XYZ file of C-alpha atoms in Angstrom:
221
model
C 135.688 109.426 123.926
C 138.780 111.348 125.019
C 139.151 115.085 124.486
C 141.973 114.435 122.034
C 139.713 112.289 119.822
C 136.840 114.738 119.783
C 136.220 116.810 116.643
C 136.933 120.502 116.911
C 134.280 123.207 116.888
C 135.577 124.215 113.453
C 135.035 120.691 112.145
C 131.469 120.702 113.433
C 130.874 124.060 111.778
C 132.326 122.747 108.506
C 130.021 119.715 108.651
C 127.045 122.031 109.192
C 128.064 124.120 106.183
C 128.326 120.936 104.126
C 124.712 120.093 105.022
C 123.565 123.572 103.971
C 125.361 123.246 100.646
C 123.884 119.764 100.122
C 120.378 121.121 100.781
C 120.924 123.780 98.113
C 122.189 121.198 95.621
C 119.249 118.898 96.351
C 116.698 121.683 95.883
C 118.387 122.778 92.667
C 118.272 119.184 91.350
C 114.594 118.865 92.276
C 113.739 122.153 90.566
C 115.580 121.048 87.416
C 114.398 117.431 87.413
C 113.596 115.959 84.008
C 111.318 113.151 85.232
C 110.464 110.798 88.071
C 113.698 108.843 87.582
C 116.114 111.757 87.191
C 119.505 110.430 88.365
C 120.608 113.926 89.412
C 117.872 113.998 92.051
C 118.886 110.583 93.395
C 122.543 111.644 93.550
C 121.642 114.875 95.345
C 119.404 112.967 97.759
C 122.198 110.568 98.657
C 124.706 113.410 99.043
C 122.333 115.236 101.380
C 121.728 112.087 103.413
C 125.464 111.456 103.712
C 126.226 115.055 104.737
C 123.422 115.054 107.328
C 124.651 111.766 108.776
C 128.201 113.085 109.129
C 126.938 116.248 110.807
C 124.734 114.266 113.187
C 127.649 112.067 114.240
C 130.187 114.859 114.614
C 127.713 117.042 116.512
C 127.121 114.229 118.982
C 130.838 113.527 119.377
C 131.611 117.174 120.107
C 128.549 118.424 121.998
C 126.590 115.291 122.959
C 123.651 116.630 120.914
C 121.654 115.120 118.049
C 119.715 116.460 115.068
C 116.029 115.851 114.282
C 116.989 114.260 110.967
C 116.085 110.634 110.331
C 118.557 109.428 107.738
C 117.577 106.290 105.745
C 120.903 104.589 106.182
C 122.043 101.949 103.726
C 123.753 100.114 106.600
C 120.312 99.275 108.043
C 118.814 97.919 104.825
C 121.453 96.982 102.274
C 125.022 95.725 102.346
C 127.696 97.556 100.320
C 127.038 97.360 96.602
C 129.069 94.597 94.963
C 127.551 94.552 91.484
C 128.904 95.736 88.136
C 129.928 99.387 87.869
C 127.991 99.726 84.612
C 125.046 97.276 84.678
C 123.890 96.030 81.303
C 120.755 94.335 82.679
C 118.291 95.057 85.481
C 115.833 93.100 87.588
C 113.014 95.024 89.300
C 111.710 93.201 92.373
C 108.423 94.485 93.806
C 106.428 93.470 96.842
C 103.122 95.134 97.785
C 100.999 93.965 100.705
C 97.227 94.456 100.882
C 94.530 93.672 103.411
C 91.175 92.536 102.038
C 89.343 95.287 103.892
C 85.976 95.070 102.111
C 85.305 91.565 100.725
C 81.827 92.487 99.336
C 83.373 95.299 97.273
C 86.097 92.971 96.008
C 83.553 90.303 95.082
C 81.295 92.801 93.324
C 84.135 94.217 91.215
C 85.387 90.768 90.271
C 81.881 89.540 89.425
C 81.364 92.555 87.181
C 84.522 91.678 85.263
C 83.537 88.023 85.078
C 80.075 88.899 83.786
C 81.574 90.951 80.956
C 83.723 88.024 79.817
C 81.213 85.228 80.449
C 79.399 83.538 77.573
C 75.652 82.825 77.902
C 74.511 79.236 78.284
C 72.012 77.422 76.062
C 69.105 79.033 77.911
C 70.664 82.507 77.701
C 71.594 82.614 81.379
C 75.066 83.406 82.699
C 76.274 81.235 85.535
C 78.034 83.008 88.408
C 81.796 82.746 88.094
C 83.067 84.379 91.265
C 80.274 83.590 93.726
C 81.379 84.043 97.336
C 85.022 83.062 96.884
C 87.557 85.779 97.686
C 90.200 83.442 96.231
C 88.425 83.397 92.860
C 87.763 87.143 93.005
C 91.458 87.894 93.490
C 92.307 85.687 90.515
C 89.869 87.611 88.319
C 91.057 91.001 89.560
C 94.793 90.398 89.178
C 94.223 88.617 85.887
C 92.480 91.667 84.449
C 94.541 94.577 85.777
C 98.231 95.367 85.882
C 99.710 95.540 89.431
C 100.339 99.291 89.099
C 96.673 99.905 88.259
C 95.552 97.835 91.238
C 97.909 99.861 93.433
C 96.381 103.121 92.238
C 92.778 101.856 92.530
C 93.096 99.579 95.567
C 90.289 101.263 97.546
C 87.929 100.772 94.611
C 88.627 97.040 94.838
C 88.096 96.811 98.596
C 91.801 96.536 99.401
C 93.849 98.390 102.002
C 97.533 99.096 101.415
C 100.213 97.681 103.665
C 103.973 98.023 103.267
C 105.581 97.974 99.839
C 109.119 97.867 98.523
C 110.815 98.064 95.134
C 114.389 96.917 94.506
C 116.329 97.698 91.342
C 118.972 94.984 91.064
C 121.911 95.138 88.645
C 123.192 92.405 86.402
C 125.446 91.799 83.421
C 123.013 89.911 81.180
C 119.374 88.895 81.030
C 118.624 85.343 82.211
C 117.417 82.795 79.704
C 113.645 82.911 79.069
C 111.799 81.035 81.799
C 114.987 80.425 83.791
C 113.800 81.854 87.126
C 110.023 81.519 86.847
C 109.935 78.535 89.201
C 111.397 80.558 92.077
C 111.383 84.233 91.037
C 112.649 85.695 94.323
C 115.063 82.985 95.402
C 118.158 84.625 93.906
C 117.514 88.190 95.116
C 120.963 89.422 96.177
C 121.004 92.588 98.357
C 124.598 93.252 97.255
C 123.376 93.824 93.683
C 120.678 96.352 94.611
C 121.348 99.687 92.915
C 118.518 101.524 94.681
C 115.534 100.714 96.845
C 112.215 102.475 97.493
C 110.046 101.670 100.520
C 106.577 102.794 101.594
C 105.423 101.991 105.113
C 103.323 103.355 107.954
C 106.480 103.397 110.085
C 107.641 106.471 108.177
C 104.645 108.485 109.394
C 104.672 109.651 113.018
C 100.858 109.756 113.014
C 100.678 106.084 112.138
C 99.107 106.576 108.699
C 100.857 105.230 105.577
C 102.990 107.886 103.904
C 102.281 107.353 100.216
C 104.633 110.189 99.227
C 107.745 108.607 100.735
C 110.135 107.555 98.036
C 113.508 107.799 99.670
C 116.097 106.081 97.540
C 118.388 103.995 99.721
C 121.240 103.430 97.319
C 123.522 100.627 98.367
C 126.747 101.939 99.796
C 125.445 105.544 99.689
């Protein structure tokens, strides 16, 4: 880059001041939050991310230096938002991966549930329902508990968390009942994603999953 195209020292300083102000606004929004889904916190988060990204770029252009910030950029995950400005319907798409880390624990929990629901035979005995089948055990487990409860109790069921993601996708109207059940994820359009939340071991430098990460990557933010 030529000297003429480089930002001035004053512009770098202004970008740094913008980051400081964005940090203050973000902290204020967090302190005043009204719940887990407070839109003011999301807006402040995105403003802070944008200010930090500008500062990082302008600092590099002027001084060939970088910041230690890792900004979850929308350019890396989502295209620019192209949905309705005021959505009147939402689709929430969730994927959670698990490893079956302890099959005996999974089988025992599923058998316990099956035993509670099983009806005795003519001789009063109860035939095993789950047996040694992990496939059957998973059917019992996910048939009994909501996905959020399984996520919070996964270790109890012998499961180990992998990556997970949640997309909130905007729309103008709800689909007809049963319309998408045959292929529920086929029409997922990244351009309609309002916000996205990811959890992955890649966000933790020590290699352990960071369960507290909930960085909203708002499309176009």
